[in-house]
Amino acid sequence: QSVLTQPPSASGTPGQRVTISCSGSSSNIGSNYVYWYQQLPGTAPKLLIYRNNQRPSGVPDRFSGSKSGTSASLGISGLRSEDEVDYYCAAWDDSLSGWVFGGGTKLTVL
Amino acid sequence: QVQLVQSGAEVKKPGASVKVSCKASGYTFTGFYMHWVRQAPGQGLEWMGRINPDSGGTNYAQKFQGRVTMTRDTSISTAYMELSRLRSDDTVVYYCAREGELTEFDYWGQGTLVTVSS
C-alpha cells in the first residue's frame, strides 16, 4: 500500500488533456515539494516535474504540475501515443523521514 | 555526461545477502547524495534509503532498518547497497538514483534485477 494515492489507470484520446491526481497528507505533500516521474516499460524512471511545477530541460511544455494542500496533479495536454506509459508522484515525508511514492498510474491513449 | 551504471542481475537463495553496485561518472561523486529505490515486477516504486558519498552518512527507510547497508568507495566513484536475509519478496529491480541540486532524482541507474529463489 503506497503512502501517496494515485489512480491505477487513466485514459484519453490523442490531442486531449488528461490529469493524474496524487493524494497525500500534511506530512508529505502538505509540507514538501512534489515530484513526478515517467517510466517506460523495462526502463528506469525519468524525472518529469520537480518542485511541484518545474520542468527539467527537455521535457515538453505539454506536461505540467500543480499542488494544492495535500494533493497534487500532473497534467498532460495534446496527448500523444508515446505518452502511454506509467507515471509516479513522489514527496518527502517528514513523519517517516523518507521519500514516499504513489502506486503509479498507467496512462492509456485510446 | 552523468551516468550511473549498476552491476548485473543476481540470483540468491532465501536467507542470503546481495550487494549491488552503482558506478557514477560524469560528475563529482562526493557532491550528490545517492539513493536506492526498488520496484517489484509490475508494482510501484519504493525508497530504501540514501547515502552521502562525501561523509558516508546514511538514512534508511524504516522498513529496511537492520537489513540494508549502504556504503561507498570514493576512489572508484561507486555506491553499494547490500541487503541481507533475503526473502522471496525481495525479488525486485533495484535502482540507484542521484539526488540533484533541487532534491529531485535526476539520474537513475539502469536497474539490477535480484531474484530470490530456492
Short mmCIF file of C-alpha atoms in Angstrom, two decimals:
data_model
loop_
_atom_site.label_atom_id
_atom_site.label_comp_id
_atom_site.label_asym_id
_atom_site.label_seq_id
_atom_site.Cartn_x
_atom_site.Cartn_y
_atom_site.Cartn_z
CA GLN A 1 0.00 0.00 0.00
CA SER A 2 1.62 3.24 -1.15
CA VAL A 3 1.66 6.31 1.09
CA LEU A 4 0.66 8.56 -1.81
CA THR A 5 -2.54 7.64 -3.62
CA GLN A 6 -2.79 7.67 -7.40
CA PRO A 7 -5.48 6.23 -9.65
CA PRO A 8 -4.14 2.97 -11.12
CA SER A 9 -5.19 4.00 -14.60
CA ALA A 10 -6.12 6.99 -16.69
CA SER A 11 -7.01 7.38 -20.33
CA GLY A 12 -7.59 9.90 -23.06
CA THR A 13 -7.71 10.27 -26.80
CA PRO A 14 -4.97 11.81 -28.94
CA GLY A 15 -4.87 15.58 -28.58
CA GLN A 16 -6.91 15.54 -25.40
CA ARG A 17 -5.79 16.78 -21.97
CA VAL A 18 -5.66 14.37 -19.06
CA THR A 19 -4.94 14.88 -15.39
CA ILE A 20 -3.44 12.39 -12.97
CA SER A 21 -4.02 13.01 -9.27
CA CYS A 22 -1.78 12.27 -6.31
CA SER A 23 -3.18 12.46 -2.80
CA GLY A 24 -1.14 12.57 0.36
CA SER A 25 -1.15 14.09 3.81
CA SER A 26 0.18 17.01 5.81
CA SER A 27 3.45 15.20 6.48
CA ASN A 28 4.32 14.74 2.82
CA ILE A 29 2.58 16.69 0.05
CA GLY A 30 1.16 19.18 2.54
CA SER A 31 4.59 20.34 3.64
CA ASN A 32 7.02 19.34 0.90
CA TYR A 33 7.56 19.52 -2.82
CA VAL A 34 6.02 17.02 -5.20
CA TYR A 35 7.92 15.34 -7.99
CA TRP A 36 6.64 13.38 -10.97
CA TYR A 37 8.42 10.60 -12.83
CA GLN A 38 7.65 8.90 -16.10
CA GLN A 39 8.58 5.28 -16.65
CA LEU A 40 8.66 3.47 -19.94
CA PRO A 41 8.35 -0.33 -19.82
CA GLY A 42 11.57 -2.01 -18.79
CA THR A 43 13.43 1.23 -18.15
CA ALA A 44 14.34 3.40 -15.19
CA PRO A 45 12.04 6.25 -14.20
CA LYS A 46 12.73 9.64 -15.71
CA LEU A 47 12.19 12.98 -13.98
CA LEU A 48 9.22 14.80 -15.45
CA ILE A 49 8.32 17.53 -12.94
CA TYR A 50 10.27 18.79 -9.94
CA ARG A 51 9.33 21.09 -7.09
CA ASN A 52 5.59 20.87 -7.82
CA ASN A 53 5.53 22.52 -11.22
CA GLN A 54 9.01 22.87 -12.72
CA ARG A 55 10.02 21.07 -15.89
CA PRO A 56 13.58 19.90 -16.46
CA SER A 57 15.11 20.94 -19.74
CA GLY A 58 13.98 18.64 -22.49
CA VAL A 59 10.57 17.92 -21.05
CA PRO A 60 7.86 19.29 -23.35
CA ASP A 61 5.62 22.02 -22.05
CA ARG A 62 2.68 19.66 -22.66
CA PHE A 63 3.50 18.38 -19.18
CA SER A 64 2.58 20.48 -16.17
CA GLY A 65 2.34 20.02 -12.42
CA SER A 66 0.34 21.65 -9.68
CA LYS A 67 -0.20 21.29 -5.96
CA SER A 68 -2.91 22.36 -3.57
CA GLY A 69 -2.94 21.44 0.07
CA THR A 70 -2.27 17.73 0.41
CA SER A 71 -2.91 16.88 -3.24
CA ALA A 72 -1.04 17.31 -6.46
CA SER A 73 -1.75 16.66 -10.08
CA LEU A 74 0.09 16.06 -13.32
CA GLY A 75 -1.44 17.47 -16.46
CA ILE A 76 -0.67 16.23 -19.94
CA SER A 77 -2.08 18.20 -22.85
CA GLY A 78 -2.04 17.36 -26.53
CA LEU A 79 -1.99 13.66 -25.67
CA ARG A 80 0.25 11.54 -27.89
CA SER A 81 0.65 7.80 -28.28
CA GLU A 82 4.11 7.90 -26.71
CA ASP A 83 2.58 9.24 -23.50
CA GLU A 84 1.11 5.79 -22.92
CA VAL A 85 3.43 4.81 -20.06
CA ASP A 86 3.46 4.82 -16.25
CA TYR A 87 3.58 7.93 -14.07
CA TYR A 88 4.59 8.21 -10.41
CA CYS A 89 4.38 11.03 -7.89
CA ALA A 90 6.83 11.36 -5.03
CA ALA A 91 7.41 13.54 -1.98
CA TRP A 92 9.50 13.62 1.15
CA ASP A 93 7.57 12.53 4.23
CA ASP A 94 8.51 14.33 7.46
CA SER A 95 6.91 11.70 9.71
CA LEU A 96 8.62 8.78 8.03
CA SER A 97 11.84 10.72 7.38
CA GLY A 98 11.96 9.25 3.93
CA TRP A 99 10.74 9.53 0.38
CA VAL A 100 7.32 8.16 -0.46
CA PHE A 101 5.86 7.34 -3.85
CA GLY A 102 2.44 6.91 -5.32
CA GLY A 103 1.46 3.48 -6.61
CA GLY A 104 1.71 4.68 -10.18
CA THR A 105 -0.80 5.47 -12.90
CA LYS A 106 -0.83 3.69 -16.22
CA LEU A 107 -1.94 6.08 -18.93
CA THR A 108 -3.74 4.68 -21.95
CA VAL A 109 -4.09 6.68 -25.14
CA LEU A 110 -7.23 5.40 -26.81
CA GLN B 1 27.51 13.32 -19.24
CA VAL B 2 26.23 11.87 -15.99
CA GLN B 3 25.98 8.10 -15.95
CA LEU B 4 25.09 5.58 -13.28
CA VAL B 5 25.97 2.03 -14.23
CA GLN B 6 24.78 -0.77 -12.00
CA SER B 7 26.04 -4.31 -11.58
CA GLY B 8 24.34 -7.20 -13.29
CA ALA B 9 21.44 -9.42 -12.33
CA GLU B 10 21.80 -11.72 -9.35
CA VAL B 11 20.16 -14.94 -8.22
CA LYS B 12 20.25 -15.62 -4.50
CA LYS B 13 18.81 -18.17 -2.10
CA PRO B 14 16.48 -17.16 0.73
CA GLY B 15 18.43 -16.01 3.75
CA ALA B 16 21.45 -14.95 1.71
CA SER B 17 22.73 -11.42 1.10
CA VAL B 18 23.17 -9.43 -2.09
CA LYS B 19 25.38 -6.44 -2.82
CA VAL B 20 24.53 -4.22 -5.75
CA SER B 21 26.95 -1.62 -7.06
CA CYS B 22 26.35 1.69 -8.81
CA LYS B 23 29.30 3.29 -10.58
CA ALA B 24 28.97 7.01 -11.17
CA SER B 25 30.69 9.05 -13.84
CA GLY B 26 30.43 12.48 -15.40
CA TYR B 27 30.19 14.44 -12.16
CA THR B 28 31.78 14.84 -8.74
CA PHE B 29 30.68 11.70 -6.95
CA THR B 30 31.01 13.18 -3.46
CA GLY B 31 28.88 16.18 -4.32
CA PHE B 32 25.50 14.49 -4.53
CA TYR B 33 23.53 12.08 -2.36
CA MET B 34 22.85 8.64 -3.82
CA HIS B 35 19.54 6.93 -3.21
CA TRP B 36 18.34 3.38 -3.68
CA VAL B 37 14.82 2.69 -4.91
CA ARG B 38 13.31 -0.67 -5.67
CA GLN B 39 10.43 -1.89 -7.78
CA ALA B 40 8.68 -5.24 -7.71
CA PRO B 41 7.53 -6.61 -11.07
CA GLY B 42 4.51 -4.65 -12.22
CA GLN B 43 4.45 -2.68 -8.99
CA GLY B 44 5.28 0.81 -7.78
CA LEU B 45 8.49 2.41 -6.58
CA GLU B 46 9.77 2.02 -3.03
CA TRP B 47 12.50 4.14 -1.44
CA MET B 48 15.09 2.20 0.52
CA GLY B 49 17.46 4.87 1.72
CA ARG B 50 20.29 7.17 0.80
CA ILE B 51 23.97 7.73 1.37
CA ASN B 52 26.03 10.88 1.48
CA PRO B 53 29.06 9.83 -0.61
CA ASP B 54 31.14 12.56 0.98
CA SER B 55 30.69 11.64 4.64
CA GLY B 56 29.36 8.11 4.26
CA GLY B 57 26.35 9.05 6.38
CA THR B 58 23.21 7.07 5.68
CA ASN B 59 19.45 7.27 6.16
CA TYR B 60 17.40 4.13 5.75
CA ALA B 61 13.67 3.60 5.32
CA GLN B 62 12.17 2.15 8.48
CA LYS B 63 11.09 -0.96 6.60
CA PHE B 64 14.69 -1.88 5.79
CA GLN B 65 16.41 -0.85 9.02
CA GLY B 66 18.66 -3.65 10.21
CA ARG B 67 18.66 -5.41 6.87
CA VAL B 68 20.17 -2.86 4.49
CA THR B 69 23.64 -1.34 4.43
CA MET B 70 24.67 1.41 2.04
CA THR B 71 28.33 2.14 1.53
CA ARG B 72 30.57 3.84 -0.97
CA ASP B 73 34.09 3.78 -2.34
CA THR B 74 35.05 7.30 -3.33
CA SER B 75 38.26 6.12 -5.02
CA ILE B 76 36.19 4.47 -7.74
CA SER B 77 33.05 6.64 -7.52
CA THR B 78 30.89 3.68 -6.65
CA ALA B 79 27.97 3.29 -4.26
CA TYR B 80 26.84 -0.04 -2.89
CA MET B 81 23.61 -1.38 -1.45
CA GLU B 82 23.71 -4.63 0.50
CA LEU B 83 20.51 -6.33 1.56
CA SER B 84 20.67 -9.27 3.94
CA ARG B 85 18.32 -12.06 5.00
CA LEU B 86 16.76 -12.12 1.58
CA ARG B 87 13.18 -13.29 1.16
CA SER B 88 11.16 -14.14 -1.90
CA ASP B 89 9.50 -10.72 -1.84
CA ASP B 90 12.91 -9.12 -2.27
CA THR B 91 12.76 -10.34 -5.88
CA VAL B 92 12.62 -6.91 -7.43
CA VAL B 93 14.61 -4.47 -9.55
CA TYR B 94 16.91 -2.23 -7.53
CA TYR B 95 17.78 1.23 -8.84
CA CYS B 96 20.33 3.75 -7.71
CA ALA B 97 19.35 7.36 -8.27
CA ARG B 98 21.29 10.57 -7.81
CA GLU B 99 19.72 13.37 -5.82
CA GLY B 100 20.13 16.55 -7.80
CA GLU B 101 20.56 20.09 -6.57
CA LEU B 102 16.82 20.57 -6.21
CA THR B 103 16.34 17.30 -4.30
CA GLU B 104 15.00 15.58 -7.35
CA PHE B 105 16.12 12.15 -8.52
CA ASP B 106 17.70 13.48 -11.67
CA TYR B 107 19.72 10.50 -12.88
CA TRP B 108 18.98 6.81 -12.46
CA GLY B 109 20.93 3.63 -12.97
CA GLN B 110 19.63 1.05 -15.39
CA GLY B 111 18.38 -1.20 -12.61
CA THR B 112 19.54 -4.54 -11.24
CA LEU B 113 17.18 -7.49 -11.02
CA VAL B 114 17.70 -9.60 -7.93
CA THR B 115 15.89 -12.93 -7.90
CA VAL B 116 15.48 -14.74 -4.61
CA SER B 117 14.68 -18.39 -5.14
CA SER B 118 15.49 -21.69 -3.54
#
